Phi, psi and omega in degrees: 000139176227172192284349176282337164297314181301326191270334181279333180258137172286149193257144183233094193270149180065033182293139178285346171299338182229114174253114178252150181216151340295155179289322177225144178211125190234119176231167179279169174304148172066014173271172169263137179241138177234127187242148185228134173235125193233129179264149185266318192230010182267140189293171183296333186278003188285130168298131180242113187265146171252132192226150172233142181244115180264356172229180188298151176294134175198166177312324172272016183286151181231112184272127159286113173288129178264295190186161170211162177267128186230118177053250198240009170227173177251136175255121189260167179270179181295133180054032173254133176289106178288355179268336183272317193241139175211145180224148183190158183106147182257157162320143007270005184230141179225124188231130173249134186240129181245126173269144170053044174317154173222156178304345179288336181275003179299147175165196169241131179256127185239137170260147183216149176238156173270109181255194172223120356261013184248163171271118190256118182265153169292175173288344175079157171222131190269097184261124173252106175267111175238167180273326170224134186285129185294153183258137177269138177287137172298125174311125180279128176273120179284120171249134180280126177313137186268134181286131177278123178261119185261115174254112181290108168265131192286132180281161174296334177301318187292319185289330179287325170302321176297325183274349181265355192291315181306313191293324178293313174314316184292312181302317189278336176293315186293330167291325174291319175305308172304315178299317172300321174298313188285333182281327174294311172307318176299307183296328187287308176308319176305304183300318183286326180287331181289329186287315184286340179288305180312315175293332180279332177300317183291318183291329186287321182300313188300313184290339165283339165292322163296326171286333172289319180294322180289323198242084170288333181297333181292000000 
């Protein structure tokens, strides 16, 4: 396949007639890669070509022809390592396999069929070959603070206070009773003393009157 064919035919990219999987693939160096292309409407004798695009798709994009499967063998493009790349399978399924991939193998891989009047391209597979796979940061989990539930357990001091409460109340009642009795006695004594004083004054007054009656000359 030459570039003249590419120039003479208008291209139809991303057609649903050719579905490629996976859409994106990142692998480490020296790994094996398998790309799949599935046709939807093409007959079984349709050739499926594999191309590589090393840069973003644009008007000046340059495709590298890699290989296609014909009957029982793989037909390779120029400077393609047959030990590294293999193609096999007839429509509707065609598979491209890469061995011991390197960062230089990175790019967008397309499968293509020659239609009338268009060249029909698949959806494409973006291949990235890296020495070390990036590590995705672990999502941080937000933990909501747990509410502390306080269970009040009566302590020994509280129990002791509760057990002493009747004794304290009894002592207070006894004290109040003693105060009331003392107050009653004090009032009684005060009243008794007052009565005695009054009686003394009355008696003295009577004695004075009697003495005056007996001694009128005075």
